[in-house]
Amino acid sequence: MLAAALGALAFGAPAALAGTAPVSPAGTPAGTPASAAPAKAPAAVSTSQSATWAAGTRAYLVITAAGDSSAVRSAVAANGGTVFSYFDSIGVIVAHSSSSTFATTMRGVSGVQKVGATRTSDVPADAYNPALPANPAQSSTAAGEPVRADMSQIKADQAWAVNAGSATVKVGILDTGVDDQHQDLAPNFNAADSASCAYGKPDTRAGAWRDVDTHGTHVAGTVAAAKNGMGVVGVAPGVKIASVRVAEPGNSFFFAENTICAFVWSGDHGFKVTNNSYYTDPWQFNCPDNIDQAAIIEGVKRAQEYAESKGSLQVAAAGNENYDLAHKTTDSASPNDSTPTTRTITNACLDIPTELPGVVTVAANGTGVTKASFSNFGQGVIDVAAPGSNVYSTAPGGGYSTKSGTSMAAPHVAGVAALIASANPGITPAQIRDKLATQANDVACPSDSRCTGTTANNGFFGEGQVDALKAVGATPPPGKYFENLGDFAINDNATVESPITVSGVTGNAPATLKVGVDIKHTYIGDIKVDLVAPDGTVYTLSNRAGGSTDNIIQTFTVNASSEVANGTWKLRVNDNASQDTGKIDAWNLTF
């Protein structure tokens, strides 16, 4: 089951998780991946957890109109079932039954719209008396939190100086759970709004939200690890995170009832953003012409729409199977909770939640702005991209680990979405989606026939790679703006140039030409930095200044009024010593 789940996670964890080395389509876990303040009212009405478990018990979604479901709930009991939980706000009942005729009988009940089994395996006995996850002993970490490549790639390190995120913004980590005691997560963890939704109803006991794997803790660190001088820093280190454990223990499956519970909880508890690095088990793709899967699609879709109606934006991993989601043909990974078979599918079959309307679908970049080899893709499916390879983040017990997958890319986007929300109080989910797209930096298709579309929007990268600096309002000032985001290595005792071709500007450059420089170098006293005009004139920006300081991230003003604006400008960096190297990470010109 673990391998299947990992596909869902994208690389990085169990069953349907979308975030570890190729697992199922969305991430790492299957389908999916302390003392707390009093919890808010449950997102669903629960029945007693002391019910007697019996072999052969299966879980079903019974779909009705939203509102009072008491008559249908009575019919569940009258037809060999029990009501495990119900969500009247969206018209979903989670029922258990060991009767082979339960679903067929319930489909004939007045007021019932759909009924579908959510798994092809028995409901675990643990569902009726869930064990609390372990609270791991914590190890300490030496001081120091160097900026990681994934953070500088999306300019999160520059964004922190402008706005590290607001503590009024809550991000829900819907995953395998989160180690809330971790030194890098505890400062930002919100226990009052955390719970477990494993099995399909909220468990608000202290610690029920903790990690039953490692995947959720890793994702949480990427979103919002504290800027506290140790370990790592998340994209939005000033926001709050809450854990809603969706994964069941032992197999880390993310069944539909768990996901539904988590989305309703997210809406009711004010999560501005949720991260979903998984797919809904046991089906890699849910097809509307299958009577069971049609109910799953409807139930999860209603729950996501409910969360969005309450102000919550869902961000999800695209999956790790290097699969074209815009041209679906087969599914060989389902059902992952019993015996998978190969079936023919079409584009009507959906990887959920990532392909649901309104959800931001995230592909993974490899090194730089390449496509990660494992990342799913698809023109019109992928919304944006973010780093997803060899991402270093938090691990349970105070540790740290490296994972790869779209599961790791999605939390970068969730973090950027949280920064957008922090900089724009009152913003709606639709407006956050729009800003993620418009602020993303375009990435052209490589020489790969599978990548279709334009530089502005294509099947590998969608609208492009997200930009944390733009998210916090550090948008280019008025005037013609040009940039080069390519990496140019700065080797010892060598000179490197990064070009920008300027066109469409009338006349000469201004006397206040803005030159934005992002150079990563471990000893900037070694380097001289010049702007070279199209006619070869050299304007020195920095001449071996700063001594042993790391990095030059600065905007310079140059009087270039004697230069014709149009043409190729260059940023020239000359390294004058040995042992310390770096790169031109990015630079820009504003006329």
XYZ file of C-alpha atoms in Angstrom:
591
model
C 0.000 0.000 0.000
C 2.846 2.338 0.829
C 4.156 2.438 -2.706
C 0.747 3.250 -4.044
C 0.239 5.947 -1.514
C 3.543 7.520 -2.297
C 2.423 7.991 -5.834
C -0.444 10.047 -4.637
C 1.835 12.071 -2.522
C 4.081 12.910 -5.318
C 7.216 11.709 -3.649
C 7.769 11.575 -0.048
C 5.450 9.390 1.918
C 2.779 6.755 2.056
C -0.285 5.521 0.226
C -1.905 8.294 -1.744
C 0.599 10.939 -0.873
C 1.771 13.175 -3.614
C 5.148 13.932 -2.373
C 7.930 11.406 -2.331
C 9.747 9.528 -4.984
C 7.218 8.324 -7.443
C 4.256 7.049 -5.721
C 0.742 7.386 -6.927
C -0.293 10.549 -8.686
C -0.645 13.104 -6.034
C 1.845 12.562 -3.318
C 3.358 10.468 -0.640
C 0.701 8.831 1.484
C -2.028 6.737 0.136
C -4.686 8.727 -1.355
C -3.934 10.340 -0.120
C 0.137 11.078 3.239
C 0.727 18.373 23.855
C -1.982 19.852 25.514
C -4.399 21.726 23.321
C -6.832 24.548 23.869
C -10.504 23.572 23.697
C -11.427 22.674 20.151
C -14.211 24.407 18.259
C -17.474 22.661 17.480
C -16.964 19.513 15.411
C -17.185 19.853 11.660
C -19.473 16.826 11.589
C -21.925 15.245 13.958
C -20.449 12.020 15.300
C -21.928 8.852 16.631
C -20.426 6.936 19.508
C -16.931 5.549 19.016
C -17.838 2.490 21.056
C -19.753 0.755 18.268
C -18.921 -2.904 17.817
C -16.697 -3.650 14.849
C -17.385 -6.650 12.637
C -15.346 -8.198 9.856
C -16.698 -7.203 6.468
C -17.663 -3.691 7.547
C -17.347 -1.257 4.637
C -17.737 2.524 4.456
C -20.196 4.313 2.160
C -21.013 7.876 1.203
C -24.760 8.498 1.125
C -25.410 11.720 -0.783
C -28.580 13.747 -0.125
C -29.702 17.338 -0.496
C -28.019 19.682 1.979
C -30.047 20.225 5.139
C -31.787 17.926 7.584
C -30.825 14.337 6.769
C -32.640 12.688 9.676
C -35.030 10.676 7.466
C -32.202 9.250 5.378
C -30.173 8.527 8.498
C -33.093 6.544 9.843
C -33.191 4.617 6.564
C -29.499 3.788 6.955
C -30.237 2.157 10.301
C -33.302 0.383 8.921
C -31.350 -1.162 6.056
C -28.444 -2.819 7.806
C -26.174 0.163 8.308
C -24.952 2.548 11.005
C -24.314 6.273 10.684
C -20.655 6.927 11.475
C -20.844 10.687 10.865
C -22.799 13.161 8.807
C -22.281 16.589 7.260
C -25.711 18.134 6.747
C -24.183 21.374 5.466
C -23.191 19.541 2.288
C -25.612 16.600 2.292
C -23.117 13.807 2.983
C -23.594 10.875 5.349
C -20.772 8.446 6.160
C -22.360 5.051 6.765
C -20.905 1.679 7.720
C -22.432 -1.669 6.843
C -21.430 -5.292 6.473
C -24.448 -6.022 4.255
C -23.658 -6.782 0.622
C -26.991 -5.253 -0.421
C -26.700 -2.033 1.602
C -25.681 0.286 -1.227
C -28.242 -1.069 -3.688
C -31.033 -0.798 -1.148
C -30.109 2.736 -0.079
C -30.056 3.932 -3.685
C -33.792 3.300 -3.755
C -34.547 5.362 -0.644
C -36.418 8.629 -1.111
C -34.119 11.629 -0.825
C -30.966 9.671 -1.640
C -29.091 11.008 -4.672
C -26.009 8.793 -4.740
C -24.474 5.993 -2.701
C -20.935 4.745 -3.141
C -18.458 2.514 -1.338
C -15.328 4.497 -0.428
C -12.963 1.532 -0.158
C -12.526 -2.050 -1.323
C -11.201 -3.128 2.069
C -12.797 -3.349 5.494
C -13.018 -0.382 7.811
C -10.337 -0.973 10.483
C -11.460 -1.737 14.016
C -9.334 1.249 15.069
C -12.031 3.505 13.569
C -14.254 2.857 16.597
C -11.616 3.534 19.227
C -8.686 5.274 17.521
C -5.291 5.063 19.134
C -3.496 8.392 19.515
C -0.357 8.778 17.390
C 2.960 8.687 19.170
C 4.412 11.917 20.556
C 8.058 11.467 19.546
C 10.928 12.498 21.780
C 12.542 15.647 20.444
C 16.184 16.050 19.503
C 17.862 19.449 19.469
C 19.504 21.019 16.454
C 22.550 23.225 16.305
C 21.934 26.876 15.564
C 21.960 27.957 11.945
C 19.354 28.016 9.197
C 21.050 28.669 5.840
C 18.793 29.725 2.981
C 17.917 26.644 0.956
C 17.965 26.583 -2.838
C 14.222 25.989 -3.088
C 13.521 29.134 -1.073
C 15.847 31.367 -3.065
C 14.472 29.898 -6.298
C 11.019 31.329 -5.577
C 12.487 34.439 -3.868
C 11.084 33.541 -0.478
C 14.332 34.691 1.128
C 13.759 38.153 -0.355
C 10.079 38.136 0.596
C 10.850 37.580 4.303
C 12.432 41.032 4.519
C 9.198 42.581 3.243
C 6.490 40.431 4.854
C 7.108 37.050 6.486
C 3.399 36.392 6.773
C 0.662 37.363 9.192
C -0.234 35.389 12.303
C -3.878 36.015 11.407
C -3.523 33.728 8.379
C -4.048 30.015 9.082
C -2.830 27.302 6.731
C -4.264 23.823 7.110
C -1.861 20.921 6.632
C -4.201 18.144 5.442
C -1.855 15.195 5.498
C -0.435 12.373 7.625
C -0.356 14.664 10.645
C 2.168 17.123 12.046
C 4.684 16.887 14.878
C 3.566 20.011 16.741
C 6.416 19.695 19.263
C 9.125 20.164 16.619
C 11.334 23.163 17.441
C 10.758 24.685 14.003
C 6.982 24.136 14.007
C 5.901 24.674 17.612
C 6.151 28.506 17.424
C 3.601 28.609 14.591
C 1.401 25.651 15.493
C -2.288 26.179 16.265
C -3.530 23.275 18.380
C -7.007 24.714 18.923
C -7.865 24.299 15.239
C -6.132 20.941 14.749
C -7.776 17.519 14.718
C -7.764 14.097 13.112
C -10.259 13.306 10.358
C -9.032 9.753 9.902
C -12.023 7.437 9.261
C -14.307 10.377 8.455
C -15.167 12.330 11.585
C -13.289 14.847 13.718
C -11.228 13.575 16.622
C -10.323 16.629 18.709
C -8.356 14.863 21.431
C -5.009 16.498 22.121
C -2.429 14.935 19.841
C -4.870 13.240 17.472
C -3.406 15.503 14.786
C 0.136 14.129 15.155
C 2.051 12.428 12.372
C 1.520 8.736 11.660
C 4.256 8.910 9.015
C 6.779 11.687 8.247
C 5.140 13.297 5.235
C 2.878 15.852 6.912
C 5.615 17.175 9.175
C 7.867 17.677 6.153
C 5.124 19.548 4.284
C 4.407 21.743 7.322
C 8.020 22.888 7.523
C 8.054 23.978 3.899
C 4.953 26.079 4.471
C 5.827 27.757 7.746
C 8.907 26.579 9.653
C 9.788 29.412 12.041
C 12.576 31.893 11.340
C 14.225 31.142 14.650
C 17.903 30.662 13.847
C 17.828 26.877 13.585
C 17.038 24.250 10.981
C 15.023 25.631 8.077
C 12.728 28.530 7.263
C 9.347 28.027 5.613
C 8.002 30.078 2.739
C 5.725 31.983 5.130
C 7.395 31.776 8.565
C 5.008 34.290 10.115
C 1.707 32.495 9.482
C 0.012 29.887 11.649
C -0.405 26.229 10.716
C -2.965 23.716 11.885
C -2.884 19.968 11.317
C -5.856 17.992 10.083
C -4.720 14.399 9.901
C -6.398 12.782 6.908
C -4.266 9.644 6.740
C -5.190 6.499 8.625
C -2.440 4.860 10.696
C -0.534 1.879 9.422
C -1.179 2.422 5.721
C -1.515 6.214 5.411
C -4.572 5.913 3.187
C -6.578 9.067 2.501
C -10.088 7.782 1.917
C -12.898 10.007 0.649
C -14.715 10.331 3.973
C -11.467 11.518 5.590
C -10.933 14.153 2.913
C -14.544 15.333 3.163
C -14.247 15.693 6.924
C -10.987 17.637 6.524
C -12.393 20.102 3.982
C -15.490 20.808 6.059
C -13.281 21.269 9.128
C -11.061 23.652 7.170
C -14.003 25.811 6.161
C -15.480 25.860 9.642
C -12.164 26.743 11.276
C -11.137 29.624 9.076
C -8.201 28.149 7.180
C -7.254 30.666 4.497
C -5.259 28.029 2.592
C -5.010 24.254 2.788
C -2.249 22.059 1.418
C -3.245 18.686 -0.035
C -0.256 16.573 -1.041
C -2.164 13.346 -1.702
C -4.877 11.804 -3.808
C -8.059 10.285 -2.483
C -7.642 6.544 -2.035
C -8.237 3.899 -3.191
C -8.750 5.170 -6.748
C -5.935 7.011 -8.486
C -8.657 8.335 -10.783
C -12.364 8.422 -9.948
C -14.628 7.908 -12.955
C -18.179 9.324 -13.062
C -19.527 6.288 -14.945
C -18.688 4.080 -11.951
C -21.540 4.205 -9.444
C -19.263 4.147 -6.388
C -16.709 6.584 -7.738
C -19.430 9.003 -8.841
C -20.471 9.331 -5.187
C -16.849 9.906 -4.164
C -16.451 12.679 -6.742
C -19.676 14.338 -5.625
C -18.919 14.120 -1.917
C -15.362 15.465 -2.114
C -16.410 18.142 -4.623
C -19.135 19.391 -2.283
C -16.713 19.489 0.633
C -14.134 21.486 -1.330
C -16.810 23.900 -2.517
C -17.977 24.300 1.077
C -14.452 25.117 2.258
C -14.015 27.637 -0.552
C -17.371 29.241 0.257
C -16.008 29.822 3.758
C -12.909 31.578 2.375
C -10.455 28.674 2.042
C -8.264 28.064 -1.020
C -7.173 24.471 -1.678
C -3.684 23.823 -3.082
C -2.923 20.268 -4.256
C -0.064 18.212 -5.663
C -0.394 17.069 -9.286
C 1.134 13.635 -8.637
C 4.364 11.786 -9.311
C 3.867 9.369 -12.152
C 5.124 11.503 -15.054
C 1.569 11.117 -16.392
C -0.247 13.406 -18.839
C -3.380 14.377 -16.935
C -4.776 16.035 -20.055
C -4.703 12.771 -22.019
C -5.701 9.960 -19.689
C -5.754 6.441 -21.091
C -5.171 3.863 -18.356
C -5.102 3.450 -14.587
C -3.013 0.564 -13.308
C -2.703 1.611 -9.662
C -6.290 1.180 -8.455
C -7.725 0.124 -6.136
C -4.649 0.467 -3.962
C -6.294 -0.898 -0.812
C -6.784 -4.366 -2.302
C -5.648 -5.683 -5.714
C -4.961 -3.081 -8.412
C -6.026 -3.854 -11.961
C -5.437 -2.093 -15.258
C -8.473 -0.300 -16.654
C -9.102 2.030 -19.565
C -10.055 5.563 -18.522
C -10.792 8.927 -20.141
C -10.323 12.558 -19.168
C -13.701 12.412 -17.421
C -11.955 10.412 -14.686
C -10.457 12.718 -12.075
C -7.475 12.680 -9.761
C -9.075 14.228 -6.678
C -8.804 16.630 -5.031
C -6.209 18.090 -7.397
C -8.463 18.094 -10.490
C -11.552 19.494 -8.810
C -12.727 22.951 -9.916
C -11.174 25.722 -7.847
C -8.222 23.686 -6.606
C -4.738 24.976 -7.501
C -2.899 22.092 -9.206
C 0.875 22.163 -8.666
C 3.601 20.545 -10.772
C 7.147 20.060 -9.523
C 10.286 21.712 -10.806
C 13.536 19.812 -10.758
C 16.868 21.601 -10.482
C 16.287 25.220 -11.452
C 13.192 25.675 -13.579
C 13.228 22.303 -15.299
C 10.382 19.799 -15.071
C 10.983 17.254 -12.326
C 11.234 13.855 -14.006
C 8.463 12.372 -11.861
C 5.978 15.245 -12.036
C 2.592 14.755 -13.645
C 1.725 17.323 -16.287
C -1.035 18.339 -18.652
C -2.083 21.379 -20.660
C -5.072 23.018 -19.000
C -4.605 20.953 -15.820
C -1.420 22.325 -14.250
C -1.890 25.786 -12.746
C 1.587 26.645 -11.449
C 4.911 25.016 -10.616
C 7.314 25.108 -7.665
C 10.483 23.353 -6.469
C 9.886 19.695 -5.676
C 13.247 17.930 -5.891
C 15.512 17.294 -2.909
C 13.589 19.591 -0.607
C 15.023 19.762 2.921
C 12.459 20.249 5.668
C 11.273 19.177 9.101
C 10.927 15.560 10.261
C 9.189 14.175 13.383
C 11.212 14.221 16.574
C 12.990 17.512 15.943
C 14.876 16.247 12.928
C 15.144 17.150 9.252
C 15.039 15.168 6.022
C 15.123 15.535 2.262
C 12.174 14.466 0.128
C 11.178 14.855 -3.512
C 7.764 14.925 -5.128
C 4.893 17.133 -6.131
C 4.004 16.714 -2.460
C 7.001 18.924 -1.789
C 6.125 21.423 -4.555
C 2.567 22.056 -3.356
C 3.510 23.466 0.083
C 5.752 26.043 -1.602
C 2.647 27.261 -3.414
C 0.529 27.074 -0.260
C 3.145 29.219 1.461
C 3.106 31.790 -1.345
C -0.711 31.813 -1.220
C -0.454 32.499 2.525
C 1.869 35.429 1.827
C -0.630 36.797 -0.688
C -3.362 36.519 1.951
C -1.088 38.191 4.505
C -0.426 41.140 2.199
C -4.081 41.439 1.155
C -6.443 41.059 4.152
C -9.929 40.059 3.083
C -8.808 38.571 -0.225
C -11.005 35.777 -1.592
C -9.836 32.322 -2.703
C -10.556 33.242 -6.340
C -8.441 36.371 -6.022
C -5.563 34.416 -4.485
C -5.762 31.958 -7.398
C -5.594 34.857 -9.846
C -2.598 36.418 -8.127
C -0.720 33.114 -8.015
C -1.174 32.888 -11.778
C -0.454 36.493 -12.741
C 2.564 36.775 -10.450
C 4.132 33.480 -11.566
C 7.261 33.754 -13.693
C 6.801 32.244 -17.145
C 8.747 29.093 -17.934
C 8.960 28.035 -21.562
C 8.573 24.451 -22.690
C 11.829 22.553 -23.078
C 12.567 20.522 -26.198
C 9.991 17.915 -25.252
C 7.020 17.147 -27.497
C 4.877 16.332 -24.463
C 4.946 19.965 -23.373
C 2.233 21.849 -25.228
C 1.031 25.417 -24.930
C 2.823 28.749 -24.796
C 5.609 30.217 -22.708
C 2.910 32.015 -20.707
C 0.912 28.844 -20.026
C 1.884 25.281 -20.856
C 1.401 21.712 -19.782
C 4.636 21.358 -17.802
C 4.586 24.567 -15.753
C 1.110 26.072 -16.145
C 1.310 29.817 -15.581
C 4.921 29.405 -14.434
C 6.914 29.201 -11.219
C 5.414 30.999 -8.229
C 7.099 34.160 -6.925
C 7.044 34.880 -3.174
C 8.536 38.349 -3.568
C 5.696 39.478 -5.816
C 3.257 37.872 -3.388
C 4.201 40.305 -0.629
C 3.667 43.314 -2.841
C 7.208 43.828 -4.058
C 5.962 44.118 -7.623
C 8.026 45.774 -10.339
C 7.733 49.580 -10.129
C 6.090 51.571 -12.940
C 8.062 51.561 -16.167
C 9.261 48.955 -18.627
C 10.529 45.956 -16.713
C 12.873 43.223 -17.953
C 14.473 40.341 -16.061
C 16.656 37.270 -16.494
C 15.898 34.458 -14.035
C 18.538 32.105 -15.409
C 21.347 30.850 -13.183
C 24.906 31.757 -14.251
C 27.711 30.106 -12.272
C 30.406 32.362 -10.782
C 33.592 30.305 -10.733
C 36.867 31.131 -8.994
C 38.973 33.779 -10.784
C 36.542 33.927 -13.692
C 34.107 36.340 -15.329
C 30.483 35.571 -16.163
C 27.793 37.650 -17.884
C 23.999 37.359 -17.795
C 22.192 39.162 -20.668
C 18.864 40.977 -20.889
C 17.558 42.111 -24.261
C 15.540 45.328 -24.019
C 13.033 46.277 -26.716
C 10.052 48.566 -27.066
C 11.549 51.427 -25.043
C 11.676 54.783 -26.829
C 14.882 56.814 -26.705
C 17.538 56.608 -24.050
C 17.611 54.900 -20.699
C 16.649 57.070 -17.716
C 18.973 58.834 -15.294
C 17.390 56.614 -12.628
C 17.712 53.193 -14.279
C 16.968 50.574 -11.611
C 19.198 47.509 -11.633
C 17.934 44.736 -9.347
C 20.634 42.206 -8.500
C 20.309 38.780 -6.841
C 23.778 37.214 -6.569
C 24.385 34.232 -4.314
C 28.063 34.116 -3.298
C 29.666 33.069 -0.033
C 32.284 35.878 0.079
C 31.249 38.981 -1.818
C 34.551 40.698 -1.085
C 35.872 38.519 -3.931
C 33.623 39.898 -6.644
C 33.199 42.985 -8.794
C 29.768 43.597 -10.313
C 29.210 45.757 -13.397
C 26.327 46.725 -15.638
C 27.377 46.694 -19.271
C 25.318 48.845 -21.654
C 24.548 47.755 -25.226
C 27.399 49.929 -26.547
C 29.891 48.361 -24.130
C 29.967 51.170 -21.559
C 30.623 49.768 -18.081
C 28.841 51.000 -14.950
C 30.306 49.583 -11.733
C 27.682 48.557 -9.193
C 29.847 46.920 -6.521
C 33.632 46.564 -6.396
C 34.727 43.880 -3.933
C 32.663 45.484 -1.174
C 31.218 43.679 1.816
C 34.163 41.533 2.849
C 33.097 38.113 4.106
C 29.384 38.925 3.793
C 27.258 36.465 1.814
C 25.160 37.451 -1.216
C 24.297 40.704 -2.970
C 20.538 41.178 -3.056
C 20.070 44.859 -3.821
C 18.634 47.370 -6.266
C 21.131 49.895 -7.663
C 20.299 53.195 -9.379
C 22.390 54.042 -12.440
C 22.474 57.247 -14.487
C 22.339 55.652 -17.927
C 20.735 58.623 -19.681
C 23.455 58.673 -22.328
C 22.659 55.103 -23.396
C 20.130 53.978 -26.004
C 17.654 51.852 -24.075
C 17.014 49.111 -26.635
C 19.630 46.423 -27.062
C 21.396 43.788 -24.993
C 22.436 44.801 -21.488
C 24.643 42.537 -19.390
C 25.304 41.976 -15.718
C 29.001 41.135 -15.481
C 30.479 39.490 -12.386
C 34.222 39.049 -11.978
C 35.530 36.702 -9.263
C 38.995 37.708 -8.074
C 39.986 34.981 -5.618
C 39.886 31.267 -4.921
C 37.743 29.030 -2.699
C 34.440 30.952 -2.734
C 32.021 30.603 -5.642
C 28.377 31.298 -6.355
C 25.927 32.280 -9.090
C 23.958 35.097 -10.629
C 20.544 33.937 -9.449
C 18.505 36.645 -11.181
C 18.627 40.291 -12.156
C 16.333 42.913 -13.668
C 16.132 46.339 -15.264
C 13.369 48.911 -14.788
C 13.284 51.833 -17.220
